[in-house]
Short mmCIF file of C-alpha atoms and ligand atoms in Angstrom, two decimals:
data_model
loop_
_atom_site.label_atom_id
_atom_site.label_comp_id
_atom_site.label_asym_id
_atom_site.label_seq_id
_atom_site.Cartn_x
_atom_site.Cartn_y
_atom_site.Cartn_z
CA UNK A 1 0.00 0.00 0.00
CA UNK A 2 1.30 3.48 -0.86
CA UNK A 3 1.64 5.48 2.36
CA UNK A 4 1.21 8.62 0.24
CA UNK A 5 -2.46 7.87 -0.41
CA UNK A 6 -3.51 7.69 3.24
CA UNK A 7 -5.57 10.58 4.51
CA UNK A 8 -8.92 12.09 5.40
CA UNK A 9 -11.96 10.36 3.91
CA UNK A 10 -14.75 12.18 5.80
CA UNK A 11 -15.02 15.39 7.85
CA UNK A 12 -17.74 16.91 10.01
CA UNK A 13 -18.13 19.62 12.65
CA UNK A 14 -20.52 19.85 15.59
CA UNK A 15 -20.67 22.58 18.20
CA UNK A 16 -22.77 24.25 20.88
CA UNK A 17 -26.21 25.71 20.25
CA UNK A 18 -25.28 29.20 21.51
CA UNK A 19 -22.69 31.90 20.87
CA UNK A 20 -21.54 35.25 22.18
CA UNK A 21 -20.75 38.21 19.90
CA UNK A 22 -17.24 39.51 20.59
CA UNK A 23 -18.38 43.13 20.17
CA UNK A 24 -20.80 42.58 23.11
CA UNK A 25 -18.01 41.08 25.21
CA UNK A 26 -15.70 44.00 24.38
CA UNK A 27 -18.31 46.60 25.39
CA UNK A 28 -18.98 44.77 28.67
CA UNK A 29 -15.25 44.64 29.44
CA UNK A 30 -14.66 48.30 28.55
CA UNK A 31 -12.48 47.36 25.57
CA UNK A 32 -12.63 48.89 22.07
CA UNK A 33 -14.55 46.23 20.00
CA UNK A 34 -11.97 46.68 17.19
CA UNK A 35 -9.38 45.07 19.45
CA UNK A 36 -11.32 41.79 19.35
CA UNK A 37 -12.80 41.99 15.85
CA UNK A 38 -9.75 43.46 14.06
CA UNK A 39 -6.85 42.96 16.51
CA UNK A 40 -7.76 39.31 17.18
CA UNK A 41 -9.94 38.84 14.07
CA UNK A 42 -12.83 37.18 15.93
CA UNK A 43 -16.56 37.90 15.42
CA UNK A 44 -18.11 35.51 17.91
CA UNK A 45 -17.37 32.45 20.02
CA UNK A 46 -19.39 29.29 20.62
CA UNK A 47 -20.37 28.84 24.27
CA UNK A 48 -21.20 25.40 25.66
CA UNK A 49 -24.01 24.93 28.18
CA UNK A 50 -23.61 22.55 31.14
CA UNK A 51 -25.40 19.89 29.02
CA UNK A 52 -22.83 20.10 26.19
CA UNK A 53 -19.44 18.52 26.86
CA UNK A 54 -16.57 16.96 24.90
CA UNK A 55 -18.48 13.66 24.72
CA UNK A 56 -21.74 15.07 23.31
CA UNK A 57 -19.94 17.23 20.75
CA UNK A 58 -17.62 14.38 19.70
CA UNK A 59 -20.50 11.92 19.27
CA UNK A 60 -22.52 14.38 17.18
CA UNK A 61 -19.55 15.19 14.94
CA UNK A 62 -18.71 11.47 14.66
CA UNK A 63 -22.30 10.53 13.77
CA UNK A 64 -22.41 13.22 11.13
CA UNK A 65 -19.11 12.11 9.54
CA UNK A 66 -20.18 8.46 9.41
CA UNK A 67 -23.73 9.08 8.22
CA UNK A 68 -23.15 11.83 5.68
CA UNK A 69 -20.21 9.99 4.10
CA UNK A 70 -21.98 6.60 4.15
CA UNK A 71 -19.51 4.81 6.45
CA UNK A 72 -20.68 1.80 8.48
CA UNK A 73 -19.58 1.98 12.17
CA UNK A 74 -18.22 -1.57 11.77
CA UNK A 75 -15.63 -0.26 9.31
CA UNK A 76 -13.92 1.66 12.15
CA UNK A 77 -10.98 -0.22 13.73
CA UNK A 78 -9.42 2.65 15.69
CA UNK A 79 -11.09 5.52 17.53
CA UNK A 80 -8.93 8.34 18.90
CA UNK A 81 -10.34 11.40 20.65
CA UNK A 82 -7.92 14.30 20.99
CA UNK A 83 -8.94 16.67 23.76
CA UNK A 84 -7.60 19.17 26.23
CA UNK A 85 -10.93 19.05 28.05
CA UNK A 86 -10.87 15.65 29.76
CA UNK A 87 -13.88 14.81 31.93
CA UNK A 88 -12.21 12.19 34.13
CA UNK A 89 -8.66 11.68 35.42
CA UNK A 90 -8.79 8.06 34.32
CA UNK A 91 -11.63 7.22 31.96
CA UNK A 92 -11.14 8.53 28.41
CA UNK A 93 -13.74 10.62 26.57
CA UNK A 94 -13.15 8.14 23.73
CA UNK A 95 -14.75 5.17 25.49
CA UNK A 96 -18.04 7.03 26.01
CA UNK A 97 -17.90 8.07 22.36
CA UNK A 98 -17.20 4.49 21.33
CA UNK A 99 -20.37 3.25 23.03
CA UNK A 100 -22.59 6.11 21.90
CA UNK A 101 -21.49 5.72 18.26
CA UNK A 102 -22.12 1.96 18.39
CA UNK A 103 -18.61 1.02 17.23
CA UNK A 104 -17.34 -2.55 17.17
CA UNK A 105 -15.82 -3.96 20.38
CA UNK A 106 -12.81 -5.01 18.29
CA UNK A 107 -11.78 -1.41 17.99
CA UNK A 108 -8.67 0.17 19.52
CA UNK A 109 -9.92 3.19 21.47
CA UNK A 110 -8.03 5.89 23.35
CA UNK A 111 -7.74 9.58 24.20
CA UNK A 112 -4.77 11.79 23.38
CA UNK A 113 -3.84 14.88 25.34
CA UNK A 114 -1.33 17.55 24.39
CA UNK A 115 -3.24 20.84 24.64
CA UNK A 116 -4.35 21.73 21.08
CA UNK A 117 -2.11 19.09 19.48
CA UNK A 118 -4.03 15.93 20.54
CA UNK A 119 -5.99 15.47 17.32
CA UNK A 120 -2.97 15.87 15.03
CA UNK A 121 -1.17 13.30 17.21
CA UNK A 122 -4.21 11.05 16.70
CA UNK A 123 -4.32 11.69 12.96
CA UNK A 124 -0.65 10.85 12.34
CA UNK A 125 -0.88 7.79 14.65
CA UNK A 126 -3.91 6.51 12.79
CA UNK A 127 -2.14 7.01 9.44
CA UNK A 128 0.81 4.99 10.83
CA UNK A 129 -1.68 2.29 11.93
CA UNK A 130 -3.03 2.05 8.39
CA UNK A 131 0.44 2.18 6.76
CA UNK A 132 1.68 -0.64 9.02
CA UNK A 133 -0.98 -3.00 7.63
CA UNK A 134 -2.50 -3.56 11.08
CA UNK A 135 -5.76 -1.87 10.01
CA UNK A 136 -6.62 -4.84 7.73
CA UNK A 137 -8.69 -2.62 5.45
CA UNK A 138 -10.51 -0.84 8.27
CA UNK A 139 -10.68 2.92 8.82
CA UNK A 140 -9.82 5.10 11.81
CA UNK A 141 -12.07 7.73 13.36
CA UNK A 142 -10.17 10.66 14.88
CA UNK A 143 -12.22 13.27 16.74
CA UNK A 144 -11.04 16.60 18.12
CA UNK A 145 -13.40 17.85 20.85
CA UNK A 146 -12.85 20.74 23.24
CA UNK A 147 -14.24 23.59 25.28
CA UNK A 148 -11.72 26.42 25.52
CA UNK A 149 -12.16 28.13 28.91
CA UNK A 150 -10.01 30.94 30.25
CA UNK A 151 -12.48 32.38 32.75
CA UNK A 152 -14.23 35.72 33.02
CA UNK A 153 -12.22 38.95 32.79
CA UNK A 154 -8.98 37.29 31.69
CA UNK A 155 -6.83 38.25 28.65
CA UNK A 156 -7.74 34.87 27.14
CA UNK A 157 -11.51 35.42 27.53
CA UNK A 158 -12.04 36.64 23.92
CA UNK A 159 -10.15 33.59 22.63
CA UNK A 160 -12.58 30.97 23.94
CA UNK A 161 -14.87 28.70 21.91
CA UNK A 162 -16.13 25.11 21.76
CA UNK A 163 -16.71 22.39 19.21
CA UNK A 164 -15.69 19.05 17.71
CA UNK A 165 -14.34 17.97 14.33
CA UNK A 166 -14.56 14.31 13.33
CA UNK A 167 -12.29 12.85 10.65
CA UNK A 168 -12.42 9.39 9.15
CA UNK A 169 -8.94 8.28 8.04
CA UNK A 170 -8.53 5.69 5.31
CA UNK A 171 -6.12 4.22 2.76
CA UNK A 172 -8.24 5.55 -0.10
CA UNK A 173 -9.43 8.99 1.08
CA UNK A 174 -12.06 11.03 -0.73
CA UNK A 175 -10.92 14.41 0.65
CA UNK A 176 -7.21 14.77 1.41
CA UNK A 177 -4.14 12.53 0.96
CA UNK A 178 -1.02 13.21 3.06
CA UNK A 179 2.53 13.11 1.82
CA UNK A 180 4.12 10.78 4.39
CA UNK A 181 7.64 12.02 3.60
CA UNK A 182 6.69 15.62 4.33
CA UNK A 183 5.49 15.39 7.91
CA UNK A 184 7.75 17.20 10.38
CA UNK A 185 7.50 17.14 14.19
CA UNK A 186 8.72 19.40 16.99
CA UNK A 187 8.61 19.18 20.81
CA UNK A 188 9.92 21.53 23.52
CA UNK A 189 9.00 21.82 27.20
CA UNK A 190 7.65 25.35 27.68
CA UNK A 191 5.18 26.93 30.13
CA UNK A 192 3.12 28.96 27.68
CA UNK A 193 -0.33 27.53 28.45
CA UNK A 194 -1.32 24.85 30.95
CA UNK A 195 -4.21 23.74 33.15
CA UNK A 196 -3.35 22.13 36.50
CA UNK A 197 -5.57 19.25 37.66
CA UNK A 198 -7.29 21.53 40.17
CA UNK A 199 -8.30 24.19 37.65
CA UNK A 200 -11.28 24.42 35.27
CA UNK A 201 -9.60 27.31 33.52
CA UNK A 202 -6.39 27.46 31.52
CA UNK A 203 -3.42 29.55 32.63
CA UNK A 204 -1.61 31.23 29.77
CA UNK A 205 1.43 33.41 29.33
CA UNK A 206 -0.30 34.83 26.26
CA UNK A 207 2.42 36.80 24.48
CA UNK A 208 5.03 34.14 25.23
CA UNK A 209 2.66 31.47 23.85
CA UNK A 210 2.63 33.31 20.51
CA UNK A 211 6.44 33.23 20.41
CA UNK A 212 6.44 29.51 21.27
CA UNK A 213 3.92 28.84 18.50
CA UNK A 214 6.07 30.64 15.90
CA UNK A 215 9.27 28.89 17.02
CA UNK A 216 7.47 25.55 16.78
CA UNK A 217 6.36 26.37 13.23
CA UNK A 218 9.98 26.96 12.24
CA UNK A 219 11.11 23.78 14.01
CA UNK A 220 8.43 21.50 12.55
CA UNK A 221 8.86 22.98 9.06
CA UNK A 222 12.59 22.34 9.18
CA UNK A 223 11.94 18.72 10.15
CA UNK A 224 9.43 18.25 7.32
CA UNK A 225 12.13 19.25 4.84
CA UNK A 226 15.03 17.47 6.55
CA UNK A 227 15.16 15.04 3.64
CA UNK A 228 16.47 17.28 0.84
CA UNK A 229 15.54 15.07 -2.11
CA UNK A 230 12.06 14.11 -0.93
CA UNK A 231 8.98 14.76 -3.03
CA UNK A 232 7.15 18.08 -3.25
CA UNK A 233 8.44 21.44 -2.21
CA UNK A 234 6.12 23.82 -0.41
CA UNK A 235 6.54 26.73 -2.79
CA UNK A 236 3.43 25.86 -4.83
CA UNK A 237 0.90 25.55 -2.03
CA UNK A 238 -2.58 26.84 -2.83
CA UNK A 239 -3.55 27.10 0.84
CA UNK A 240 -1.66 27.30 4.13
CA UNK A 241 -3.67 26.13 7.13
CA UNK A 242 -2.62 26.85 10.71
CA UNK A 243 -3.76 26.14 14.24
CA UNK A 244 -6.12 29.06 14.93
CA UNK A 245 -6.47 30.11 18.60
CA UNK A 246 -7.73 33.41 17.15
CA UNK A 247 -7.84 34.40 13.48
CA UNK A 248 -5.09 37.02 13.62
CA UNK A 249 -2.63 34.36 14.81
CA UNK A 250 -2.68 33.01 11.27
CA UNK A 251 -1.29 36.32 9.97
CA UNK A 252 1.64 36.08 12.36
CA UNK A 253 2.14 32.42 11.44
CA UNK A 254 2.04 33.12 7.71
CA UNK A 255 4.59 35.91 8.08
CA UNK A 256 6.92 33.48 9.87
CA UNK A 257 6.29 30.85 7.17
CA UNK A 258 7.19 33.29 4.37
CA UNK A 259 10.31 34.34 6.28
CA UNK A 260 11.35 30.68 6.50
CA UNK A 261 10.74 30.15 2.78
CA UNK A 262 12.49 33.40 1.79
CA UNK A 263 15.35 32.87 4.24
CA UNK A 264 15.09 36.31 5.87
CA UNK A 265 12.86 38.62 7.91
CA UNK A 266 9.96 40.61 6.46
CA UNK A 267 10.06 44.27 7.46
CA UNK A 268 6.44 45.35 8.07
CA UNK A 269 7.55 49.00 8.07
CA UNK A 270 8.63 48.56 4.47
CA UNK A 271 5.46 49.29 2.36
CA UNK A 272 6.15 46.86 -0.49
CA UNK A 273 7.13 44.03 1.88
CA UNK A 274 4.01 44.61 3.97
CA UNK A 275 1.87 44.73 0.84
CA UNK A 276 3.30 41.43 -0.46
CA UNK A 277 2.71 39.77 2.95
CA UNK A 278 -0.89 41.00 3.09
CA UNK A 279 -1.64 39.85 -0.47
CA UNK A 280 -0.25 36.40 0.12
CA UNK A 281 -2.19 36.11 3.41
CA UNK A 282 -5.40 37.21 1.70
CA UNK A 283 -4.90 34.68 -1.10
CA UNK A 284 -3.72 31.57 0.75
CA UNK A 285 -4.85 31.88 4.39
CA UNK A 286 -7.68 34.30 5.17
CA UNK A 287 -10.35 32.79 2.85
CA UNK A 288 -10.47 29.63 4.99
CA UNK A 289 -10.86 31.32 8.37
CA UNK A 290 -14.54 32.29 8.35
CA UNK A 291 -15.67 29.33 10.48
CA UNK A 292 -12.90 29.98 13.01
CA UNK A 293 -13.95 33.64 13.23
CA UNK A 294 -17.54 32.59 14.09
CA UNK A 295 -16.82 29.61 16.36
CA UNK A 296 -13.66 30.71 18.16
CA UNK A 297 -10.85 28.56 19.50
CA UNK A 298 -11.80 24.90 19.59
CA UNK A 299 -8.25 23.87 20.56
CA UNK A 300 -7.60 20.41 18.99
CA UNK A 301 -10.11 20.99 16.18
CA UNK A 302 -9.15 24.54 15.17
CA UNK A 303 -6.83 23.55 12.33
CA UNK A 304 -9.36 21.06 10.97
CA UNK A 305 -12.17 23.62 11.13
CA UNK A 306 -10.11 25.70 8.73
CA UNK A 307 -9.71 22.60 6.53
CA UNK A 308 -13.51 22.17 6.42
CA UNK A 309 -13.81 25.83 5.44
CA UNK A 310 -11.31 25.35 2.62
CA UNK A 311 -12.86 22.18 1.25
CA UNK A 312 -16.45 23.41 1.43
CA UNK A 313 -15.61 26.51 -0.59
CA UNK A 314 -13.31 25.59 -3.40
CA UNK A 315 -12.68 21.91 -3.64
CA UNK A 316 -13.41 21.67 -7.38
CA UNK A 317 -10.94 24.47 -8.22
CA UNK A 318 -8.34 23.02 -5.90
CA UNK A 319 -8.52 19.36 -6.90
CA UNK A 320 -5.08 17.77 -7.00
CA UNK A 321 -3.40 20.82 -5.45
CA UNK A 322 -1.09 20.79 -2.43
CA UNK A 323 -1.78 22.48 0.88
CA UNK A 324 0.10 22.72 4.19
CA UNK A 325 -1.27 22.06 7.66
CA UNK A 326 0.39 23.23 10.88
CA UNK A 327 -0.81 21.97 14.24
CA UNK A 328 0.46 23.53 17.49
CA UNK A 329 -0.26 22.41 21.04
CA UNK A 330 1.07 24.44 23.94
CA UNK A 331 3.52 22.85 26.24
CA UNK A 332 4.57 22.28 23.40
CA UNK A 333 4.22 19.89 20.44
CA UNK A 334 3.76 20.63 16.75
CA UNK A 335 3.53 19.05 13.31
CA UNK A 336 3.88 20.65 9.88
CA UNK A 337 2.77 18.58 6.90
CA UNK A 338 1.80 18.66 3.25
CA UNK A 339 -1.28 17.07 1.73
CA UNK A 340 -3.06 16.95 -1.61
CA UNK A 341 -6.76 17.72 -2.17
CA UNK A 342 -8.45 14.74 -3.78
CA UNK A 343 -10.44 15.21 -7.02
CA UNK A 344 -13.48 13.65 -5.29
CA UNK A 345 -13.50 16.28 -2.50
CA UNK A 346 -15.84 18.57 -4.47
CA UNK A 347 -18.57 15.88 -4.39
CA UNK A 348 -18.76 16.15 -0.57
CA UNK A 349 -19.13 19.89 -0.02
CA UNK A 350 -22.71 19.67 1.31
CA UNK A 351 -21.81 16.81 3.65
CA UNK A 352 -19.06 18.90 5.29
CA UNK A 353 -20.69 22.32 5.38
CA UNK A 354 -21.91 23.23 8.90
CA UNK A 355 -23.56 26.54 7.88
CA UNK A 356 -27.16 25.34 8.35
CA UNK A 357 -26.48 24.38 12.00
CA UNK A 358 -24.54 27.60 12.63
CA UNK A 359 -27.48 29.65 11.31
CA UNK A 360 -29.70 28.04 13.96
CA UNK A 361 -27.47 29.11 16.88
CA UNK A 362 -28.86 31.26 19.66
CA UNK A 363 -27.15 34.58 20.41
CA UNK A 364 -26.45 35.02 24.12
CA UNK A 365 -26.70 38.25 26.08
CA UNK A 366 -23.78 39.04 28.41
CA UNK A 367 -25.92 38.05 31.43
CA UNK A 368 -26.81 34.69 29.87
CA UNK A 369 -23.15 34.09 28.97
CA UNK A 370 -21.91 34.80 32.49
CA UNK A 371 -24.66 32.59 33.95
CA UNK A 372 -23.67 29.71 31.64
CA UNK A 373 -20.02 30.00 32.70
CA UNK A 374 -21.13 29.92 36.34
CA UNK A 375 -23.44 26.90 35.77
CA UNK A 376 -20.73 25.02 33.84
CA UNK A 377 -18.30 25.37 36.75
CA UNK A 378 -20.40 23.01 38.89
CA UNK A 379 -22.00 20.86 36.15
CA UNK A 380 -19.69 17.86 36.74
CA UNK A 381 -21.24 17.29 40.16
CA UNK A 382 -24.90 18.09 39.44
CA UNK A 383 -27.18 15.04 39.85
CA UNK A 384 -29.80 16.29 37.37
CA UNK A 385 -29.52 18.73 34.50
CA UNK A 386 -32.42 19.50 32.19
CA UNK A 387 -31.34 20.39 28.61
CA UNK A 388 -34.54 22.39 28.08
CA UNK A 389 -33.45 24.78 30.87
CA UNK A 390 -30.68 25.82 28.48
CA UNK A 391 -32.89 26.15 25.41
CA UNK A 392 -31.86 22.80 23.89
CA UNK A 393 -34.42 20.97 21.81
CA UNK A 394 -32.87 17.85 20.27
CA UNK A 395 -29.54 16.09 20.37
CA UNK A 396 -27.32 14.19 22.76
CA UNK A 397 -26.86 15.85 26.16
CA UNK A 398 -25.00 15.38 29.43
CA UNK A 399 -27.77 15.27 32.07
CA UNK A 400 -25.84 15.02 35.34
CA UNK A 401 -23.72 12.67 37.43
CA UNK A 402 -25.24 9.88 39.53
CA UNK A 403 -23.17 7.57 41.77
CA UNK A 404 -20.13 9.44 40.37
CA UNK A 405 -21.05 8.27 36.85
CA UNK A 406 -21.78 10.72 34.03
CA UNK A 407 -25.19 10.28 32.42
CA UNK A 408 -26.03 11.02 28.78
CA UNK A 409 -29.43 11.21 27.12
CA UNK A 410 -30.51 11.46 23.50
CA UNK A 411 -33.36 13.97 23.33
CA UNK A 412 -35.70 13.98 20.33
CA UNK A 413 -37.68 17.04 19.14
CA UNK A 414 -40.92 17.44 21.14
N1 CAA B 501 -8.10 48.16 17.21
C1 CAA B 501 -7.47 47.25 16.43
N2 CAA B 501 -6.48 46.41 16.93
C2 CAA B 501 -6.18 46.49 18.24
C3 CAA B 501 -6.82 47.44 19.10
C4 CAA B 501 -7.81 48.29 18.53
N3 CAA B 501 -8.47 49.18 19.26
N4 CAA B 501 -6.30 47.27 20.33
C5 CAA B 501 -5.37 46.28 20.26
N5 CAA B 501 -5.30 45.82 19.00
C6 CAA B 501 -4.46 44.74 18.48
C7 CAA B 501 -3.04 44.75 19.02
O1 CAA B 501 -2.20 45.61 18.28
C8 CAA B 501 -2.67 43.28 18.86
O2 CAA B 501 -2.34 43.01 17.51
P1 CAA B 501 -0.84 42.52 17.12
O3 CAA B 501 -0.55 41.32 17.98
O4 CAA B 501 -0.94 42.20 15.66
O5 CAA B 501 0.05 43.67 17.46
C9 CAA B 501 -3.99 42.54 19.14
O6 CAA B 501 -5.02 43.51 18.98
C10 CAA B 501 -4.06 41.97 20.53
O7 CAA B 501 -3.73 42.98 21.44
P2 CAA B 501 -2.85 42.67 22.72
O8 CAA B 501 -1.68 41.84 22.36
O9 CAA B 501 -2.61 43.95 23.42
O10 CAA B 501 -3.92 41.81 23.53
P3 CAA B 501 -3.77 41.09 24.93
O11 CAA B 501 -2.56 41.56 25.67
O12 CAA B 501 -5.09 41.27 25.58
O13 CAA B 501 -3.53 39.55 24.59
C11 CAA B 501 -3.63 37.39 23.67
C12 CAA B 501 -3.88 38.88 23.40
C13 CAA B 501 -2.18 37.18 24.10
C14 CAA B 501 -3.85 36.62 22.37
C15 CAA B 501 -4.63 36.90 24.76
O14 CAA B 501 -5.93 36.95 24.24
C16 CAA B 501 -4.34 35.50 25.29
O15 CAA B 501 -3.59 35.34 26.23
N6 CAA B 501 -4.97 34.44 24.66
C17 CAA B 501 -4.79 33.07 25.09
C18 CAA B 501 -3.47 32.48 24.63
C19 CAA B 501 -3.40 32.27 23.13
O16 CAA B 501 -4.40 32.25 22.42
N7 CAA B 501 -2.17 32.07 22.61
C20 CAA B 501 -1.98 31.81 21.20
C21 CAA B 501 -0.72 31.00 20.93
S1 CAA B 501 -0.75 29.48 21.91
C22 CAA B 501 -1.82 28.44 21.08
O17 CAA B 501 -2.12 28.67 19.96
C23 CAA B 501 -2.40 27.28 21.80
C24 CAA B 501 -3.80 27.62 22.16
O18 CAA B 501 -4.73 27.40 21.39
C25 CAA B 501 -4.02 28.24 23.45
#
């Protein structure tokens, strides 16, 4: 089997029913709204209720990927859930997801944690599983599912969000095939963002975390091109996808990428250099960031949300073309890789596009948002939660913890 054909066969997003407009948050915090909408590039952020957790979002994204792409649950031989937002010190999110998706018992199932990097770790591991021959023709399901929480009145507050992206990985992918010889990795122990066991909220050294991200991009890129005579250069990429904690981060990342490629710094005070940087960013990066701008930081899934945005918009024009993907997880771990858009990707645009669900979302007032954050802080120990109290109508919901066991319920439309 050619390891250069392995890749993503199906993709789907699922997220919370409600969102907060960043302009409303800015006004409430006494900040100029332009700082959030222009400075960070964010319009709104998805806010989870106490009944929405990494399990419910992962299951709904997984169901959508399997159903809309016509994949039988019995075809799945590995399930990996990448998450920063674990719900138990011991039991993985993945095993709940395994049961609720009705996957085969002869399925390898586990959770990966490395801040925002867990899903990329899962994706590359599942590709290795297929390349090794151990998959025996089966597919892997990799799901990124997270709730990004920094707490009220913190610098990270406007960079929150929530959601899950499910990806089916196969030897004959319909959407994206990776170039196994152009996958570069990078690891360095840094304290840029972390969440101790006793804390619901992340701690971040925000400006330092941006530096760590950019250094990791350089390190992972260098590793991807360590083999000088390997296939494909990355000068002809039609799209450059990055981990997106907030949209403007991609501008900083793309500047660093161009500096790496050009072998020298870009001087933003130099009008023609700034103009060239902006044009390249607007052509190869910004068009695929509209979902991220509406949903916010979904940690492990952020990069793949941008991939959905790319594929749903232009897959027919981009068939056969190469793109790059950069995943960064604080702490830190990173991967830079190249992949090729499959000619069949354009047939699956409707299956991937989450716009209909996003149009149904409920806009929160500041009071409702702050109440949800308060309710979520004690949700793990509530014996009974009623999804209708939070405006939910149908879907899978977390409904409380009994005898220290989390309970889930599928609710149909009344
Ligand atoms: N109009 C337009 N732009 C404005 C503005 C205004 N009125 N006011 C400020 N800005 C701009 C600033 O110039 C700045 O842009 P540049 O960086 O391009 O100069 C931008 O808005 C942000 O302003 P500040 O840097 O002053 O904002 P801040 O000090 O409040 O912190 C932050 C921003 C560091 C991103 C903070 O939100 C944070 O800590 N976020 C969490 C950490 C994070 O997201 N890190 C990203 C890298 S780590 C990672 O990627 C992993 C992960 O997912 C966490």
